[in-house]
């Protein structure tokens, strides 16, 4: 499910497509901060997002949350911003990514997968990701050998939710 400020008269665009060639999702569009001309109550504009659909409410308890209590992390394999955030893993109804950075212009984020994982699995993924980044850096340096520094971080990776449980990983959530 995608949404943007067009719902309230804004001018941003949002798309989420599946790229057959690269076998991943592509979240993209144009962020426009201009206020809607026909709605003076709107004082801020410029957002785009995607998220999973709402789960059907339980007839017993009403709200339905995904049970991620046996997992330590929500891990996203994306190409784009590398910021992480903590979440309350006991009250997750949907998963999504929003763009609210107050900057005009195009945006693009490739989404390979989104999974819940345990600490052991997160470390494996972080190690693989570090090796891929190092490989990209070294092949880039060998190709042009211009001495230009890359903006690709080579940090330790890690999880957004650090706990000590060690369970088996769960497959992709959507």
PDB file of C-alpha atoms in Angstrom:
ATOM      1  CA  UNK A   1       0.000   0.000   0.000  1.00  0.00           C
ATOM      2  CA  UNK A   2       1.434   3.400  -0.997  1.00  0.00           C
ATOM      3  CA  UNK A   3       0.385   6.857   0.127  1.00  0.00           C
ATOM      4  CA  UNK A   4       1.557  10.421  -0.381  1.00  0.00           C
ATOM      5  CA  UNK A   5       0.415  13.985   0.214  1.00  0.00           C
ATOM      6  CA  UNK A   6      -1.797  13.889  -2.903  1.00  0.00           C
ATOM      7  CA  UNK A   7      -4.489  12.548  -0.535  1.00  0.00           C
ATOM      8  CA  UNK A   8      -4.742  16.044   0.964  1.00  0.00           C
ATOM      9  CA  UNK A   9      -4.144  17.991  -2.244  1.00  0.00           C
ATOM     10  CA  UNK A  10      -0.322  17.855  -2.300  1.00  0.00           C
ATOM     11  CA  UNK A  11       1.882  17.345  -5.338  1.00  0.00           C
ATOM     12  CA  UNK A  12       4.263  14.519  -4.372  1.00  0.00           C
ATOM     13  CA  UNK A  13       4.194  11.221  -6.252  1.00  0.00           C
ATOM     14  CA  UNK A  14       4.733   7.685  -4.971  1.00  0.00           C
ATOM     15  CA  UNK A  15       5.318   4.333  -6.670  1.00  0.00           C
ATOM     16  CA  UNK A  16       6.248   0.869  -5.481  1.00  0.00           C
ATOM     17  CA  UNK A  17       7.078  -1.482  -8.347  1.00  0.00           C
ATOM     18  CA  UNK A  18       8.663  -4.900  -8.602  1.00  0.00           C
ATOM     19  CA  UNK A  19      11.810  -4.889 -10.736  1.00  0.00           C
ATOM     20  CA  UNK A  20      11.847  -8.246 -12.569  1.00  0.00           C
ATOM     21  CA  UNK A  21      15.459  -7.854 -13.696  1.00  0.00           C
ATOM     22  CA  UNK A  22      16.914  -7.182 -10.236  1.00  0.00           C
ATOM     23  CA  UNK A  23      14.277  -9.215  -8.336  1.00  0.00           C
ATOM     24  CA  UNK A  24      13.492  -6.491  -5.801  1.00  0.00           C
ATOM     25  CA  UNK A  25      10.972  -3.802  -4.992  1.00  0.00           C
ATOM     26  CA  UNK A  26      11.567  -0.200  -6.027  1.00  0.00           C
ATOM     27  CA  UNK A  27      10.043   2.615  -3.913  1.00  0.00           C
ATOM     28  CA  UNK A  28      10.326   5.853  -5.868  1.00  0.00           C
ATOM     29  CA  UNK A  29       8.679   9.110  -6.843  1.00  0.00           C
ATOM     30  CA  UNK A  30       9.030  12.836  -6.379  1.00  0.00           C
ATOM     31  CA  UNK A  31       8.750  14.717  -3.082  1.00  0.00           C
ATOM     32  CA  UNK A  32       7.117  18.149  -3.427  1.00  0.00           C
ATOM     33  CA  UNK A  33       6.773  20.469  -0.417  1.00  0.00           C
ATOM     34  CA  UNK A  34       4.383  22.951  -2.080  1.00  0.00           C
ATOM     35  CA  UNK A  35       1.211  23.466  -0.070  1.00  0.00           C
ATOM     36  CA  UNK A  36      -2.123  22.630  -1.690  1.00  0.00           C
ATOM     37  CA  UNK A  37      -3.633  25.811  -3.131  1.00  0.00           C
ATOM     38  CA  UNK A  38      -7.225  24.804  -2.386  1.00  0.00           C
ATOM     39  CA  UNK A  39      -6.764  23.760   1.270  1.00  0.00           C
ATOM     40  CA  UNK A  40      -5.552  26.593   3.576  1.00  0.00           C
ATOM     41  CA  UNK A  41      -5.771  24.298   6.635  1.00  0.00           C
ATOM     42  CA  UNK A  42      -2.720  22.343   5.406  1.00  0.00           C
ATOM     43  CA  UNK A  43       0.454  23.963   6.765  1.00  0.00           C
ATOM     44  CA  UNK A  44       2.991  21.267   5.830  1.00  0.00           C
ATOM     45  CA  UNK A  45       3.256  18.993   2.842  1.00  0.00           C
ATOM     46  CA  UNK A  46       5.700  16.622   1.207  1.00  0.00           C
ATOM     47  CA  UNK A  47       5.537  12.984   2.229  1.00  0.00           C
ATOM     48  CA  UNK A  48       5.491   9.563   0.590  1.00  0.00           C
ATOM     49  CA  UNK A  49       5.366   6.103   2.137  1.00  0.00           C
ATOM     50  CA  UNK A  50       4.639   2.434   1.669  1.00  0.00           C
ATOM     51  CA  UNK A  51       3.521  -0.144   4.189  1.00  0.00           C
ATOM     52  CA  UNK A  52       1.940  -3.544   4.525  1.00  0.00           C
ATOM     53  CA  UNK A  53      -1.837  -3.801   4.485  1.00  0.00           C
ATOM     54  CA  UNK A  54      -3.652  -3.829   7.817  1.00  0.00           C
ATOM     55  CA  UNK A  55      -4.269  -7.262   9.260  1.00  0.00           C
ATOM     56  CA  UNK A  56      -7.890  -8.231   9.786  1.00  0.00           C
ATOM     57  CA  UNK A  57      -9.069  -7.548  13.323  1.00  0.00           C
ATOM     58  CA  UNK A  58      -9.695 -10.520  15.567  1.00  0.00           C
ATOM     59  CA  UNK A  59     -13.329 -10.966  16.576  1.00  0.00           C
ATOM     60  CA  UNK A  60     -12.052 -11.861  20.053  1.00  0.00           C
ATOM     61  CA  UNK A  61      -9.566  -9.133  20.884  1.00  0.00           C
ATOM     62  CA  UNK A  62      -9.969  -6.491  18.170  1.00  0.00           C
ATOM     63  CA  UNK A  63      -6.424  -5.380  17.402  1.00  0.00           C
ATOM     64  CA  UNK A  64      -4.102  -7.877  15.743  1.00  0.00           C
ATOM     65  CA  UNK A  65      -0.327  -7.555  15.988  1.00  0.00           C
ATOM     66  CA  UNK A  66       2.405  -9.645  14.431  1.00  0.00           C
ATOM     67  CA  UNK A  67       4.067 -11.734  17.138  1.00  0.00           C
ATOM     68  CA  UNK A  68       7.781 -11.065  16.859  1.00  0.00           C
ATOM     69  CA  UNK A  69       8.539 -11.756  20.524  1.00  0.00           C
ATOM     70  CA  UNK A  70      10.955 -14.599  19.642  1.00  0.00           C
ATOM     71  CA  UNK A  71      13.048 -12.362  17.395  1.00  0.00           C
ATOM     72  CA  UNK A  72      15.547  -9.632  18.155  1.00  0.00           C
ATOM     73  CA  UNK A  73      15.522  -7.569  14.972  1.00  0.00           C
ATOM     74  CA  UNK A  74      13.584  -6.254  12.040  1.00  0.00           C
ATOM     75  CA  UNK A  75      16.153  -6.212   9.248  1.00  0.00           C
ATOM     76  CA  UNK A  76      15.748  -4.434   5.939  1.00  0.00           C
ATOM     77  CA  UNK A  77      17.971  -5.126   2.966  1.00  0.00           C
ATOM     78  CA  UNK A  78      17.648  -1.896   1.058  1.00  0.00           C
ATOM     79  CA  UNK A  79      19.857   0.355  -0.981  1.00  0.00           C
ATOM     80  CA  UNK A  80      19.509   3.908   0.245  1.00  0.00           C
ATOM     81  CA  UNK A  81      19.613   5.508   3.681  1.00  0.00           C
ATOM     82  CA  UNK A  82      21.432   3.459   6.358  1.00  0.00           C
ATOM     83  CA  UNK A  83      19.654   4.761   9.486  1.00  0.00           C
ATOM     84  CA  UNK A  84      18.134   2.331  11.987  1.00  0.00           C
ATOM     85  CA  UNK A  85      15.470   2.782  14.636  1.00  0.00           C
ATOM     86  CA  UNK A  86      14.208   0.817  17.626  1.00  0.00           C
ATOM     87  CA  UNK A  87      10.672  -0.533  17.541  1.00  0.00           C
ATOM     88  CA  UNK A  88       8.292  -2.055  20.072  1.00  0.00           C
ATOM     89  CA  UNK A  89       8.276  -5.572  18.622  1.00  0.00           C
ATOM     90  CA  UNK A  90       5.219  -6.637  20.637  1.00  0.00           C
ATOM     91  CA  UNK A  91       2.883  -4.119  18.989  1.00  0.00           C
ATOM     92  CA  UNK A  92       3.585  -4.290  15.250  1.00  0.00           C
ATOM     93  CA  UNK A  93       0.513  -4.015  13.028  1.00  0.00           C
ATOM     94  CA  UNK A  94       2.161  -3.023   9.745  1.00  0.00           C
ATOM     95  CA  UNK A  95       5.663  -2.473   8.389  1.00  0.00           C
ATOM     96  CA  UNK A  96       6.543   0.383   6.091  1.00  0.00           C
ATOM     97  CA  UNK A  97       8.960   3.117   5.133  1.00  0.00           C
ATOM     98  CA  UNK A  98       8.092   6.798   4.914  1.00  0.00           C
ATOM     99  CA  UNK A  99       9.903   9.729   3.379  1.00  0.00           C
ATOM    100  CA  UNK A 100       9.512  12.990   5.314  1.00  0.00           C
ATOM    101  CA  UNK A 101      12.895  14.668   4.890  1.00  0.00           C
ATOM    102  CA  UNK A 102      11.614  18.135   3.837  1.00  0.00           C
ATOM    103  CA  UNK A 103      13.623  18.115   0.596  1.00  0.00           C
ATOM    104  CA  UNK A 104      12.228  18.714  -2.884  1.00  0.00           C
ATOM    105  CA  UNK A 105      13.153  16.230  -5.563  1.00  0.00           C
ATOM    106  CA  UNK A 106      13.162  12.661  -6.730  1.00  0.00           C
ATOM    107  CA  UNK A 107      13.707   9.782  -4.344  1.00  0.00           C
ATOM    108  CA  UNK A 108      14.460   6.121  -4.871  1.00  0.00           C
ATOM    109  CA  UNK A 109      14.943   3.132  -2.570  1.00  0.00           C
ATOM    110  CA  UNK A 110      15.475  -0.449  -3.720  1.00  0.00           C
ATOM    111  CA  UNK A 111      13.996  -3.006  -1.294  1.00  0.00           C
ATOM    112  CA  UNK A 112      15.495  -6.501  -1.559  1.00  0.00           C
ATOM    113  CA  UNK A 113      13.735  -7.906   1.520  1.00  0.00           C
ATOM    114  CA  UNK A 114      12.336  -7.147   4.974  1.00  0.00           C
ATOM    115  CA  UNK A 115      12.581  -9.899   7.619  1.00  0.00           C
ATOM    116  CA  UNK A 116      12.455 -10.503  11.343  1.00  0.00           C
ATOM    117  CA  UNK A 117      15.634 -12.217  12.550  1.00  0.00           C
ATOM    118  CA  UNK A 118      17.456 -13.464  15.598  1.00  0.00           C
ATOM    119  CA  UNK A 119      20.823 -12.109  16.689  1.00  0.00           C
ATOM    120  CA  UNK A 120      22.802 -14.956  15.095  1.00  0.00           C
ATOM    121  CA  UNK A 121      21.125 -14.476  11.722  1.00  0.00           C
ATOM    122  CA  UNK A 122      21.589 -10.694  11.896  1.00  0.00           C
ATOM    123  CA  UNK A 123      25.336 -11.178  12.365  1.00  0.00           C
ATOM    124  CA  UNK A 124      25.509 -13.452   9.302  1.00  0.00           C
ATOM    125  CA  UNK A 125      23.653 -10.885   7.194  1.00  0.00           C
ATOM    126  CA  UNK A 126      25.786  -8.024   8.555  1.00  0.00           C
ATOM    127  CA  UNK A 127      28.988  -9.925   7.723  1.00  0.00           C
ATOM    128  CA  UNK A 128      27.764 -10.676   4.195  1.00  0.00           C
ATOM    129  CA  UNK A 129      26.741  -7.044   3.704  1.00  0.00           C
ATOM    130  CA  UNK A 130      30.148  -5.796   4.927  1.00  0.00           C
ATOM    131  CA  UNK A 131      31.911  -8.136   2.481  1.00  0.00           C
ATOM    132  CA  UNK A 132      29.698  -6.900  -0.376  1.00  0.00           C
ATOM    133  CA  UNK A 133      30.451  -3.246   0.470  1.00  0.00           C
ATOM    134  CA  UNK A 134      34.176  -3.948   0.694  1.00  0.00           C
ATOM    135  CA  UNK A 135      34.044  -5.762  -2.637  1.00  0.00           C
ATOM    136  CA  UNK A 136      32.260  -2.801  -4.232  1.00  0.00           C
ATOM    137  CA  UNK A 137      34.799  -0.384  -2.755  1.00  0.00           C
ATOM    138  CA  UNK A 138      37.837  -2.373  -3.865  1.00  0.00           C
ATOM    139  CA  UNK A 139      36.510  -2.956  -7.400  1.00  0.00           C
ATOM    140  CA  UNK A 140      35.629   0.744  -7.633  1.00  0.00           C
ATOM    141  CA  UNK A 141      39.150   1.724  -6.550  1.00  0.00           C
ATOM    142  CA  UNK A 142      40.702  -0.713  -9.022  1.00  0.00           C
ATOM    143  CA  UNK A 143      38.572   0.568 -11.920  1.00  0.00           C
ATOM    144  CA  UNK A 144      39.280   4.277 -11.648  1.00  0.00           C
ATOM    145  CA  UNK A 145      42.125   4.422  -9.098  1.00  0.00           C
ATOM    146  CA  UNK A 146      41.399   8.133  -8.778  1.00  0.00           C
ATOM    147  CA  UNK A 147      41.721   8.282  -4.998  1.00  0.00           C
ATOM    148  CA  UNK A 148      38.168   9.570  -4.572  1.00  0.00           C
ATOM    149  CA  UNK A 149      36.654   8.451  -1.285  1.00  0.00           C
ATOM    150  CA  UNK A 150      33.386   6.526  -1.330  1.00  0.00           C
ATOM    151  CA  UNK A 151      30.368   7.498   0.741  1.00  0.00           C
ATOM    152  CA  UNK A 152      29.500   3.841   1.433  1.00  0.00           C
ATOM    153  CA  UNK A 153      29.877   3.231   5.183  1.00  0.00           C
ATOM    154  CA  UNK A 154      31.897   0.246   6.378  1.00  0.00           C
ATOM    155  CA  UNK A 155      30.517   0.006   9.922  1.00  0.00           C
ATOM    156  CA  UNK A 156      29.847  -3.067  12.012  1.00  0.00           C
ATOM    157  CA  UNK A 157      26.184  -3.344  11.063  1.00  0.00           C
ATOM    158  CA  UNK A 158      24.065  -4.739  13.879  1.00  0.00           C
ATOM    159  CA  UNK A 159      20.476  -4.935  14.922  1.00  0.00           C
ATOM    160  CA  UNK A 160      17.916  -2.324  15.821  1.00  0.00           C
ATOM    161  CA  UNK A 161      16.740  -4.413  18.776  1.00  0.00           C
ATOM    162  CA  UNK A 162      19.630  -5.809  20.774  1.00  0.00           C
ATOM    163  CA  UNK A 163      18.665  -8.732  22.985  1.00  0.00           C
ATOM    164  CA  UNK A 164      20.457 -11.923  23.910  1.00  0.00           C
ATOM    165  CA  UNK A 165      17.925 -14.560  22.797  1.00  0.00           C
ATOM    166  CA  UNK A 166      19.165 -16.933  20.134  1.00  0.00           C
ATOM    167  CA  UNK A 167      16.294 -18.402  18.097  1.00  0.00           C
ATOM    168  CA  UNK A 168      16.019 -19.621  14.520  1.00  0.00           C
ATOM    169  CA  UNK A 169      15.259 -16.923  11.916  1.00  0.00           C
ATOM    170  CA  UNK A 170      11.832 -16.447  10.382  1.00  0.00           C
ATOM    171  CA  UNK A 171      11.323 -16.050   6.634  1.00  0.00           C
ATOM    172  CA  UNK A 172      10.393 -12.818   4.948  1.00  0.00           C
ATOM    173  CA  UNK A 173       7.306 -11.222   6.458  1.00  0.00           C
ATOM    174  CA  UNK A 174       5.919 -10.004   3.132  1.00  0.00           C
TER     175      UNK A 174
END
